[in-house]
Short mmCIF file of C-alpha atoms and ligand atoms in Angstrom, two decimals:
data_model
loop_
_atom_site.label_atom_id
_atom_site.label_comp_id
_atom_site.label_asym_id
_atom_site.label_seq_id
_atom_site.Cartn_x
_atom_site.Cartn_y
_atom_site.Cartn_z
CA MET A 28 0.74 -5.85 -41.65
CA THR A 29 0.48 -2.22 -42.61
CA PRO A 30 3.20 0.33 -41.91
CA ALA A 31 0.94 1.74 -39.19
CA ASP A 32 0.67 -1.66 -37.58
CA MET A 33 4.43 -2.07 -37.75
CA THR A 34 4.86 1.27 -36.06
CA HIS A 35 2.45 0.20 -33.37
CA ALA A 36 4.17 -3.11 -32.78
CA PHE A 37 7.50 -1.36 -32.59
CA ARG A 38 6.16 1.26 -30.23
CA THR A 39 4.51 -1.17 -27.88
CA GLY A 40 6.71 -4.23 -28.14
CA CYS A 41 3.37 -5.99 -28.03
CA ALA A 42 4.06 -9.57 -29.09
CA CYS A 43 0.53 -10.09 -30.30
CA CYS A 44 0.93 -7.17 -32.63
CA MET A 45 4.12 -8.40 -34.19
CA PRO A 46 3.94 -9.65 -37.78
CA ARG A 47 3.29 -13.33 -37.13
CA GLY A 48 0.35 -12.76 -34.81
CA GLY A 49 -1.20 -9.97 -36.84
CA LEU A 50 -2.61 -6.90 -35.24
CA SER A 51 -5.32 -7.42 -32.67
CA ARG A 52 -7.47 -4.40 -32.02
CA ARG A 53 -7.72 -5.34 -28.35
CA HIS A 54 -3.96 -5.65 -27.88
CA PHE A 55 -3.23 -2.18 -28.96
CA LEU A 56 -2.85 0.96 -27.22
CA CYS A 57 -4.65 4.23 -26.87
CA SER A 58 -4.00 5.74 -30.24
CA THR A 59 -4.68 9.22 -31.45
CA ALA A 60 -7.87 7.81 -32.95
CA ALA A 61 -9.08 6.88 -29.50
CA VAL A 62 -8.46 10.37 -28.32
CA ALA A 63 -10.31 11.80 -31.27
CA ALA A 64 -13.30 9.64 -30.40
CA ALA A 65 -13.21 10.50 -26.73
CA PRO A 66 -15.22 13.35 -25.24
CA ALA A 67 -13.55 16.72 -25.32
CA ILE A 68 -11.16 17.59 -22.54
CA ALA A 69 -12.87 19.34 -19.62
CA ALA A 70 -13.22 23.05 -20.27
CA SER A 71 -11.00 23.92 -17.38
CA ALA A 72 -8.67 21.34 -15.92
CA ILE A 73 -7.88 23.76 -13.11
CA GLU A 74 -11.53 24.13 -12.12
CA GLU A 75 -11.88 20.38 -12.22
CA ALA A 76 -8.85 19.87 -10.00
CA GLN A 77 -10.13 22.42 -7.52
CA ALA A 78 -13.61 20.97 -7.28
CA ALA A 79 -14.34 18.69 -4.33
CA PRO A 80 -13.87 15.01 -5.18
CA LYS A 81 -17.09 13.45 -6.34
CA ARG A 82 -18.40 11.07 -3.74
CA VAL A 83 -19.03 7.47 -4.56
CA GLN A 84 -21.62 5.79 -2.39
CA ALA A 85 -20.51 2.63 -0.67
CA GLY A 86 -22.45 -0.49 -1.50
CA ARG A 87 -23.39 0.28 -5.10
CA PRO A 88 -21.50 -1.21 -8.04
CA ILE A 89 -18.99 1.10 -9.71
CA LEU A 90 -18.67 1.35 -13.48
CA ILE A 91 -15.42 2.85 -14.73
CA LYS A 92 -16.56 3.98 -18.15
CA GLY A 93 -14.81 4.70 -21.38
CA GLY A 94 -11.17 4.47 -20.38
CA CYS A 95 -8.16 3.14 -22.22
CA VAL A 96 -7.85 -0.14 -20.34
CA LEU A 97 -4.54 -1.91 -19.75
CA SER A 98 -5.75 -5.04 -17.98
CA LEU A 99 -2.26 -6.60 -18.11
CA ASP A 100 -4.08 -9.93 -18.21
CA LYS A 101 -3.33 -11.60 -21.55
CA ALA A 102 -6.63 -13.48 -21.48
CA VAL A 103 -8.63 -10.30 -20.92
CA GLY A 104 -6.56 -8.11 -23.22
CA ASP A 105 -6.18 -4.38 -23.40
CA PHE A 106 -8.69 -2.00 -24.97
CA GLU A 107 -8.51 1.40 -26.53
CA THR A 108 -11.88 2.10 -24.97
CA ALA A 109 -13.63 -0.14 -22.47
CA ASP A 110 -15.33 -0.28 -19.11
CA VAL A 111 -14.53 -1.95 -15.81
CA LEU A 112 -17.42 -3.03 -13.59
CA ILE A 113 -16.73 -3.42 -9.89
CA GLU A 114 -19.11 -5.08 -7.47
CA GLY A 115 -18.17 -4.91 -3.81
CA SER A 116 -14.44 -5.42 -3.55
CA LYS A 117 -14.12 -7.32 -6.82
CA ILE A 118 -13.85 -6.80 -10.54
CA LYS A 119 -16.92 -8.20 -12.20
CA GLU A 120 -16.32 -7.43 -15.88
CA VAL A 121 -13.77 -5.81 -18.18
CA ARG A 122 -14.97 -5.10 -21.71
CA PRO A 123 -16.40 -2.39 -23.94
CA ASN A 124 -19.97 -1.21 -23.52
CA ILE A 125 -20.93 -2.70 -20.18
CA SER A 126 -24.48 -1.87 -19.19
CA ALA A 127 -24.99 -1.60 -15.44
CA PRO A 128 -27.97 0.66 -14.70
CA ASN A 129 -27.52 0.45 -10.94
CA ALA A 130 -23.89 1.35 -10.98
CA GLN A 131 -22.32 4.66 -10.12
CA VAL A 132 -20.25 5.78 -13.07
CA ILE A 133 -16.70 7.05 -12.95
CA ASP A 134 -15.97 8.74 -16.26
CA ALA A 135 -12.64 7.43 -17.51
CA SER A 136 -12.42 9.34 -20.76
CA ASN A 137 -8.92 10.71 -21.21
CA ARG A 138 -7.75 8.24 -18.61
CA ILE A 139 -5.67 5.07 -18.69
CA VAL A 140 -7.27 2.45 -16.47
CA MET A 141 -4.86 -0.14 -15.10
CA PRO A 142 -3.97 -2.16 -12.01
CA GLY A 143 -2.43 -0.20 -9.15
CA PHE A 144 1.32 -0.31 -8.68
CA VAL A 145 2.75 -2.78 -6.19
CA ASP A 146 5.77 -1.94 -4.06
CA THR A 147 7.60 -4.91 -2.57
CA HIS A 148 9.82 -3.11 -0.06
CA ARG A 149 9.45 0.24 1.64
CA HIS A 150 10.57 1.24 5.12
CA MET A 151 7.45 3.13 6.01
CA TRP A 152 8.53 4.05 9.52
CA GLN A 153 10.63 6.72 7.80
CA GLY A 154 7.53 8.46 6.42
CA PHE A 155 8.22 11.83 8.03
CA LEU A 156 11.95 11.71 7.26
CA ARG A 157 11.49 12.16 3.54
CA ASN A 158 14.53 13.50 1.72
CA VAL A 159 16.46 13.92 4.95
CA LEU A 160 19.48 12.33 3.29
CA PRO A 161 19.68 13.32 -0.37
CA ASP A 162 23.47 13.09 -0.51
CA GLY A 163 24.10 10.15 1.79
CA SER A 164 25.71 6.79 1.22
CA LEU A 165 24.52 3.51 2.66
CA GLU A 166 26.78 4.03 5.65
CA ASP A 167 25.37 7.53 6.18
CA TYR A 168 21.90 6.04 6.04
CA ARG A 169 22.73 3.52 8.76
CA ASN A 170 24.24 6.19 10.98
CA VAL A 171 21.70 8.94 10.45
CA VAL A 172 18.37 7.32 9.66
CA GLN A 173 18.66 4.09 11.61
CA ARG A 174 20.96 4.80 14.54
CA THR A 175 20.11 8.47 15.13
CA PHE A 176 16.47 9.02 14.15
CA GLY A 177 15.21 5.42 14.22
CA ALA A 178 16.74 4.60 17.58
CA LYS A 179 14.70 7.37 19.21
CA MET A 180 11.33 6.77 17.61
CA THR A 181 8.28 6.27 19.79
CA PRO A 182 5.15 4.31 18.89
CA ASP A 183 3.33 7.59 18.18
CA ASP A 184 6.12 8.59 15.82
CA VAL A 185 6.06 5.38 13.84
CA TYR A 186 2.27 5.49 13.62
CA ALA A 187 2.48 8.91 12.00
CA ALA A 188 5.29 7.78 9.71
CA ASP A 189 3.55 4.65 8.52
CA TYR A 190 0.25 6.42 8.01
CA ILE A 191 1.80 9.27 6.02
CA SER A 192 3.96 6.95 3.95
CA ALA A 193 0.92 4.81 3.12
CA LEU A 194 -1.20 7.82 2.16
CA GLY A 195 1.67 8.98 -0.03
CA ALA A 196 1.76 5.61 -1.70
CA ILE A 197 -1.96 5.70 -2.45
CA ASP A 198 -1.67 9.24 -3.75
CA THR A 199 0.89 8.11 -6.34
CA GLY A 200 -1.11 5.08 -7.48
CA VAL A 201 0.68 2.48 -5.37
CA THR A 202 -2.23 0.41 -4.12
CA CYS A 203 -0.22 -2.35 -2.46
CA VAL A 204 2.95 -1.89 -0.47
CA LEU A 205 5.12 -4.14 1.64
CA ASP A 206 6.05 -2.28 4.80
CA TRP A 207 9.55 -3.54 5.66
CA SER A 208 9.19 -2.60 9.29
CA HIS A 209 12.54 -2.85 11.04
CA ILE A 210 11.41 -0.52 13.80
CA GLY A 211 10.18 -3.22 16.21
CA ILE A 212 11.83 -1.56 19.19
CA SER A 213 8.94 -2.85 21.28
CA PRO A 214 5.62 -4.58 20.57
CA ALA A 215 3.97 -1.17 20.98
CA HIS A 216 6.05 0.15 18.06
CA THR A 217 5.01 -2.79 15.95
CA ASP A 218 1.34 -2.38 16.85
CA ALA A 219 1.51 1.31 15.96
CA CYS A 220 2.93 0.50 12.51
CA VAL A 221 0.17 -2.01 11.86
CA LYS A 222 -2.40 0.57 12.89
CA GLY A 223 -0.90 3.26 10.67
CA LEU A 224 -0.90 0.93 7.72
CA ARG A 225 -4.49 -0.14 8.36
CA ASP A 226 -5.82 3.35 9.00
CA SER A 227 -4.56 4.46 5.60
CA GLY A 228 -6.66 1.91 3.70
CA VAL A 229 -3.73 0.74 1.57
CA ARG A 230 -3.36 -2.93 0.73
CA GLY A 231 -0.51 -3.44 3.12
CA VAL A 232 1.87 -6.32 3.57
CA PHE A 233 3.27 -5.88 7.04
CA ALA A 234 6.77 -7.32 7.24
CA TYR A 235 7.58 -7.50 10.92
CA GLY A 236 11.17 -6.62 11.67
CA ALA A 237 13.75 -6.05 14.37
CA GLY A 238 14.23 -2.69 16.07
CA GLN A 239 16.73 0.14 15.82
CA ASN A 240 19.22 1.43 18.38
CA GLU A 241 22.33 3.58 18.53
CA THR A 242 24.82 0.74 18.21
CA GLY A 243 23.28 -1.20 15.35
CA ARG A 244 23.38 -4.36 17.49
CA VAL A 245 19.63 -4.55 17.34
CA MET A 246 19.22 -8.04 18.72
CA GLU A 247 20.33 -6.57 22.05
CA ILE A 248 17.35 -4.20 22.39
CA PRO A 249 15.78 -5.26 25.71
CA THR A 250 12.20 -4.31 24.81
CA ALA A 251 12.22 -5.92 21.37
CA LYS A 252 10.57 -9.29 20.94
CA TYR A 253 11.93 -10.04 17.47
CA PRO A 254 11.35 -12.46 15.88
CA GLY A 255 9.16 -14.45 18.28
CA ASP A 256 6.48 -11.79 18.54
CA ILE A 257 5.39 -12.70 15.04
CA ALA A 258 3.28 -15.44 16.63
CA ARG A 259 1.31 -12.82 18.57
CA LEU A 260 0.94 -10.66 15.45
CA ARG A 261 -0.41 -13.61 13.53
CA LYS A 262 -3.05 -14.20 16.22
CA GLN A 263 -3.88 -10.60 17.02
CA TYR A 264 -3.97 -8.99 13.58
CA PHE A 265 -3.49 -11.56 10.86
CA SER A 266 -5.52 -14.60 11.80
CA SER A 267 -6.87 -14.61 8.25
CA ASP A 268 -4.96 -14.01 5.03
CA ASP A 269 -8.23 -12.92 3.44
CA GLN A 270 -7.95 -9.31 4.52
CA LEU A 271 -6.46 -6.07 3.30
CA THR A 272 -3.29 -6.40 5.38
CA THR A 273 -1.21 -9.55 5.43
CA LEU A 274 1.84 -10.71 7.34
CA TYR A 275 5.49 -11.22 6.36
CA LEU A 276 8.72 -11.41 8.30
CA ALA A 277 11.37 -8.81 7.55
CA ALA A 278 14.41 -11.02 8.13
CA LEU A 279 17.34 -9.20 9.63
CA GLY A 280 19.95 -11.60 8.35
CA GLY A 281 23.27 -12.01 10.18
CA SER A 282 24.98 -15.37 10.49
CA PRO A 283 23.41 -18.23 8.52
CA GLU A 284 22.24 -19.80 11.77
CA ALA A 285 20.69 -16.58 13.07
CA THR A 286 19.02 -15.97 9.72
CA LEU A 287 17.64 -19.45 9.63
CA SER A 288 16.15 -19.13 13.11
CA GLN A 289 14.34 -15.98 11.90
CA PHE A 290 13.10 -17.85 8.83
CA LYS A 291 11.82 -20.59 11.13
CA ALA A 292 9.86 -18.14 13.26
CA ALA A 293 8.11 -16.94 10.10
CA ARG A 294 7.48 -20.37 8.69
CA GLU A 295 6.04 -21.65 11.95
CA VAL A 296 3.21 -19.14 11.59
CA GLY A 297 2.90 -19.45 7.81
CA ALA A 298 4.32 -16.01 7.07
CA ARG A 299 6.35 -15.33 3.95
CA ILE A 300 9.80 -13.76 4.24
CA SER A 301 11.61 -10.74 2.82
CA ILE A 302 15.35 -10.22 3.23
CA HIS A 303 18.03 -7.80 2.00
CA VAL A 304 20.86 -9.63 0.23
CA GLY A 305 23.69 -8.73 -2.12
CA VAL A 306 24.06 -5.19 -0.79
CA GLY A 307 27.46 -3.68 -1.56
CA GLU A 308 30.62 -5.38 -0.31
CA PHE A 309 28.73 -6.68 2.72
CA GLY A 310 26.56 -8.65 0.31
CA ARG A 311 29.44 -10.77 -0.97
CA SER A 312 29.35 -13.20 1.96
CA ALA A 313 27.64 -15.98 -0.01
CA LEU A 314 24.89 -16.03 2.62
CA LEU A 315 22.44 -17.77 0.31
CA GLU A 316 24.89 -20.60 -0.35
CA LYS A 317 25.30 -21.07 3.39
CA LEU A 318 21.55 -20.95 3.99
CA ASN A 319 21.04 -23.46 1.24
CA ALA A 320 23.51 -25.81 2.93
CA LEU A 321 21.13 -25.65 5.91
CA ASN A 322 18.09 -26.29 3.65
CA GLY A 323 16.91 -22.78 4.42
CA LEU A 324 15.85 -21.56 0.98
CA LYS A 325 12.25 -21.95 -0.16
CA ASP A 326 9.77 -20.34 -2.50
CA ASP A 327 8.32 -18.21 0.29
CA THR A 328 11.11 -15.64 0.20
CA THR A 329 11.69 -12.34 -1.57
CA TYR A 330 15.31 -11.28 -1.96
CA ILE A 331 15.82 -7.52 -2.02
CA HIS A 332 18.54 -5.77 -4.07
CA CYS A 333 20.67 -8.84 -5.01
CA CYS A 334 23.26 -6.48 -6.55
CA THR A 335 26.38 -8.34 -5.45
CA LEU A 336 25.19 -11.94 -5.20
CA ASN A 337 27.38 -14.56 -6.85
CA ASP A 338 26.19 -16.74 -9.73
CA THR A 339 25.55 -19.72 -7.46
CA GLU A 340 23.30 -17.64 -5.25
CA TRP A 341 21.34 -16.42 -8.26
CA ARG A 342 20.88 -19.99 -9.40
CA LEU A 343 19.69 -20.94 -5.91
CA ILE A 344 17.04 -18.20 -5.97
CA LYS A 345 15.84 -19.46 -9.32
CA ASP A 346 15.89 -23.14 -8.34
CA THR A 347 14.09 -22.61 -5.04
CA GLY A 348 11.40 -20.38 -6.58
CA GLY A 349 12.25 -17.15 -4.78
CA THR A 350 11.16 -13.71 -5.94
CA ILE A 351 13.27 -10.57 -6.09
CA SER A 352 12.77 -6.89 -5.42
CA ILE A 353 14.90 -4.30 -7.22
CA ALA A 354 15.05 -0.81 -5.73
CA GLY A 355 16.90 0.59 -8.71
CA TYR A 356 16.99 4.23 -7.81
CA VAL A 357 18.46 3.79 -4.34
CA GLU A 358 20.86 1.10 -5.50
CA THR A 359 22.57 3.49 -7.89
CA LEU A 360 22.38 6.35 -5.42
CA MET A 361 23.81 4.82 -2.28
CA GLY A 362 26.34 2.21 -3.34
CA HIS A 363 24.43 -1.05 -3.25
CA GLY A 364 25.73 -2.01 -6.70
CA ASN A 365 24.13 -2.03 -10.13
CA PRO A 366 20.44 -2.94 -10.18
CA PRO A 367 20.50 -6.55 -11.41
CA THR A 368 17.60 -6.35 -13.84
CA GLN A 369 19.45 -8.08 -16.67
CA LYS A 370 20.88 -10.71 -14.38
CA ALA A 371 17.38 -11.60 -13.23
CA ILE A 372 16.02 -11.66 -16.78
CA ASP A 373 18.90 -13.90 -17.91
CA LEU A 374 17.83 -16.47 -15.33
CA GLY A 375 14.14 -16.20 -16.13
CA ILE A 376 13.32 -14.35 -12.92
CA ARG A 377 10.96 -11.43 -13.43
CA PRO A 378 11.82 -8.74 -10.89
CA SER A 379 9.45 -6.69 -8.80
CA LEU A 380 10.24 -3.07 -7.91
CA SER A 381 10.48 -1.11 -4.69
CA VAL A 382 11.02 2.40 -3.35
CA ASP A 383 12.97 1.30 -0.25
CA VAL A 384 13.76 4.54 1.59
CA GLU A 385 11.87 7.80 1.22
CA THR A 386 14.80 9.44 3.00
CA SER A 387 16.57 9.52 -0.38
CA VAL A 388 14.06 8.26 -2.92
CA PRO A 389 10.82 9.71 -4.34
CA ASN A 390 7.76 7.80 -3.24
CA ASP A 391 6.28 7.17 -6.69
CA PHE A 392 6.57 4.24 -9.04
CA PHE A 393 7.13 6.22 -12.20
CA THR A 394 10.65 6.89 -10.96
CA GLN A 395 11.17 3.20 -10.23
CA MET A 396 9.98 2.13 -13.67
CA ARG A 397 12.10 4.68 -15.49
CA THR A 398 15.17 3.77 -13.48
CA VAL A 399 15.21 0.08 -14.36
CA PHE A 400 14.10 0.88 -17.92
CA SER A 401 16.98 3.22 -18.66
CA LEU A 402 19.63 1.30 -16.73
CA GLN A 403 18.86 -2.00 -18.40
CA LYS A 404 19.01 -0.35 -21.80
CA ASN A 405 22.25 1.35 -20.90
CA GLU A 406 23.71 -2.02 -19.94
CA VAL A 407 22.68 -3.51 -23.27
CA TRP A 408 23.98 -0.51 -25.20
CA ALA A 409 27.32 -0.81 -23.42
CA LYS A 410 27.59 -4.44 -24.57
CA ARG A 411 26.66 -3.47 -28.12
CA HIS A 412 29.13 -0.63 -28.23
CA ALA A 413 31.81 -2.99 -26.92
CA GLY A 414 31.23 -5.24 -29.91
CA ASP A 415 29.09 -7.93 -28.28
CA LYS A 416 27.55 -9.82 -31.19
CA ASN A 417 24.87 -11.45 -29.07
CA PRO A 418 23.72 -8.82 -26.58
CA PRO A 419 20.60 -9.26 -24.44
CA LYS A 420 17.30 -7.82 -25.65
CA PHE A 421 16.22 -4.40 -24.55
CA VAL A 422 13.57 -4.55 -21.88
CA THR A 423 10.29 -3.09 -23.13
CA ALA A 424 8.05 -0.50 -21.53
CA ARG A 425 5.36 -3.12 -21.20
CA GLU A 426 7.66 -5.46 -19.33
CA VAL A 427 8.53 -2.66 -16.95
CA VAL A 428 4.84 -2.01 -16.27
CA GLU A 429 4.49 -5.71 -15.51
CA PHE A 430 7.42 -5.53 -13.08
CA ALA A 431 5.59 -2.67 -11.35
CA THR A 432 2.32 -4.56 -11.03
CA ILE A 433 1.92 -8.30 -11.49
CA GLU A 434 5.48 -9.16 -10.50
CA GLY A 435 4.98 -7.10 -7.36
CA THR A 436 1.95 -9.13 -6.42
CA ARG A 437 3.94 -12.34 -6.88
CA ALA A 438 6.61 -11.11 -4.49
CA ASN A 439 3.95 -9.91 -2.06
CA GLY A 440 2.16 -13.27 -2.17
CA LEU A 441 -0.96 -11.72 -3.67
CA GLU A 442 -0.88 -12.67 -7.36
CA LYS A 443 -4.17 -14.53 -7.13
CA LYS A 444 -5.86 -11.53 -5.60
CA VAL A 445 -4.59 -8.44 -7.43
CA GLY A 446 -2.06 -7.25 -10.04
CA THR A 447 -4.22 -7.43 -13.19
CA LEU A 448 -7.69 -6.26 -14.12
CA THR A 449 -9.20 -9.72 -14.16
CA PRO A 450 -12.82 -10.55 -13.33
CA GLY A 451 -12.86 -12.20 -9.91
CA LYS A 452 -9.78 -10.38 -8.65
CA GLU A 453 -10.02 -7.59 -6.11
CA ALA A 454 -10.42 -4.15 -7.60
CA ASP A 455 -7.13 -2.33 -7.04
CA VAL A 456 -7.43 0.05 -9.97
CA ILE A 457 -5.87 3.36 -10.94
CA LEU A 458 -6.96 5.96 -13.47
CA LEU A 459 -4.15 7.99 -14.99
CA ARG A 460 -4.84 11.25 -16.80
CA THR A 461 -3.71 11.50 -20.37
CA ASP A 462 -5.02 15.02 -20.94
CA LEU A 463 -2.32 16.85 -19.02
CA LEU A 464 0.50 18.70 -20.68
CA ASN A 465 3.03 15.94 -20.00
CA THR A 466 1.03 13.35 -21.91
CA MET A 467 -1.31 15.06 -24.35
CA PRO A 468 -2.00 14.19 -27.07
CA ILE A 469 -1.66 10.54 -26.17
CA ASN A 470 0.13 8.29 -28.67
CA ASN A 471 1.10 5.19 -26.77
CA ALA A 472 -0.56 4.19 -23.51
CA VAL A 473 2.18 1.99 -22.08
CA GLY A 474 4.79 4.45 -23.27
CA ALA A 475 3.00 7.32 -21.56
CA VAL A 476 2.90 5.47 -18.24
CA VAL A 477 6.56 4.53 -18.32
CA THR A 478 8.19 7.52 -19.97
CA SER A 479 6.04 10.58 -19.37
CA MET A 480 3.85 10.34 -16.34
CA THR A 481 4.38 11.56 -12.81
CA SER A 482 2.18 11.50 -9.75
CA GLN A 483 0.23 14.44 -11.14
CA ASN A 484 -1.35 12.05 -13.63
CA VAL A 485 -2.81 9.86 -10.87
CA ASP A 486 -6.43 10.91 -10.94
CA THR A 487 -8.37 8.12 -9.23
CA VAL A 488 -7.35 5.19 -7.07
CA LEU A 489 -9.47 2.29 -5.88
CA ILE A 490 -8.35 -0.36 -3.41
CA ALA A 491 -10.53 -3.44 -2.97
CA GLY A 492 -13.29 -1.56 -4.76
CA LYS A 493 -13.14 1.42 -2.42
CA VAL A 494 -12.45 4.83 -3.90
CA MET A 495 -9.36 6.20 -2.14
CA LYS A 496 -8.56 9.05 -4.51
CA ARG A 497 -10.86 10.86 -6.90
CA ASP A 498 -10.31 13.78 -9.22
CA GLY A 499 -6.71 14.03 -8.07
CA ARG A 500 -7.43 14.22 -4.34
CA LEU A 501 -7.44 11.65 -1.57
CA VAL A 502 -10.95 10.88 -0.37
CA GLY A 503 -11.81 11.29 3.32
CA VAL A 504 -8.37 12.53 4.30
CA ASP A 505 -8.02 15.77 6.23
CA MET A 506 -4.72 17.05 4.90
CA LYS A 507 -4.37 19.66 7.65
CA LYS A 508 -4.59 16.94 10.27
CA VAL A 509 -2.15 14.75 8.37
CA ALA A 510 0.31 17.61 8.07
CA LYS A 511 0.10 18.31 11.81
CA LEU A 512 0.52 14.62 12.62
CA GLY A 513 3.68 14.51 10.54
CA ARG A 514 5.09 17.80 11.75
CA ASP A 515 4.53 16.92 15.43
CA ALA A 516 6.16 13.51 15.04
CA GLN A 517 9.06 15.05 13.15
CA ALA A 518 9.64 17.68 15.83
CA ARG A 519 9.51 15.06 18.62
CA ASN A 520 11.90 12.77 16.81
CA TYR A 521 14.40 15.51 15.96
CA LYS A 522 14.42 16.61 19.58
CA ALA A 523 14.84 13.08 20.93
CA ALA A 524 17.62 12.39 18.44
CA GLY A 525 19.40 15.65 19.26
CA VAL A 526 19.24 16.86 15.68
CA PRO A 527 18.68 20.60 15.05
CA ASP A 528 15.17 21.05 13.69
CA LYS A 529 16.12 23.05 10.58
CA ARG A 530 15.18 22.91 6.91
CA ILE A 531 18.23 24.61 5.40
ZN1 ZN B 24 15.61 -1.73 2.32
#
């Protein structure tokens, strides 16, 4: 192994590039050499950004040409320069020099091509309440967002919120998102959320939840049909799992018996489950131990946060095959507890990531990746500085990218369908610019994604083979209309909630 190879292996943490395995050209990264070989950067990036997005005709294959490809599939490998051929909704081939004369070409030079990010928990009904609570605690969130704004939301409001939140997700390269929809004040609210999610074109996992009211005793809402209405949803919207939106239950929790009856409602219609656990002091009730005593824990459940679970509960998640969702940014911000990345790794559980609430958290996944990356390292450093002779390993940038993609699909029940660039899987693909001032000149593809990029790098987004964003702009979305939709809903909701409609 040459010194250059050693540097590469160190930079990437790529196991196949470490000394024993030797350096594989495919398991690499976009090096400076790749950039040198790539076509010159467009004469004017500004002109390019201002030009109308290039249309891609439906029905013809799409060839993503000449990108730095991170397939994240070990069998496929990664490539400094390769192509991705998409036919219909699916990935047909991933390799260099694909010839497809009938295909429409998307030029991926100066782009990283990788699977879209996968969010496993976002309360999308809050889509027009972004950053309403930058300084709030968890208790403030419950009082302001849930019991003040949420309690007064109408179906039209939640449609707008879900739609805007989903478009925002797509815009930042999040191609799949679980909508943790605890705004089921009535079936009409629920239907409106499903519609908003579907109208956006995102790969949406709709997690049906209870409603909101002023008291927080949400099982007392007379118009809500939670959780039994999940049977209607299954019939009306989700009769097949082979579609872009799929069904989960957003379990409210409560007593072990109440929680279990919610789990049963989901399982009776074959829906997977997502539940918040281990949140602050409230999360120290050993709920998972009690549910386990009732045989309630199975491999169909994603546990969100998990910050204050006890060791027995962690072991139960592992032993029953559950998945977890870490919303690292909000957990540090609002008092949930430390994001349990290391705890999960110690048990052999690979976490997925989530935004949670846009009321306090940016909607992109770069923030999520950087949060767990730096916090896990900080935890390990603290152990080292304290004299720990056998500290855990530092998480690598590549592992964090996997948390943001493939592990998300596992938690969302979609790992066979998306999460890697694998022939036969559906084409949820993003192209990230490496020729902007925050990433140029590119040295390390995975490193650029995790440490340098922001939403401005998200150039092109495809979901199930459909181009949703091109040349930095959403395709087929009238931003003026979207802005009005959001503003109108916001004004209605502020008025209904009795909150002064002010920005300062
Ligand atoms: Zn949440």
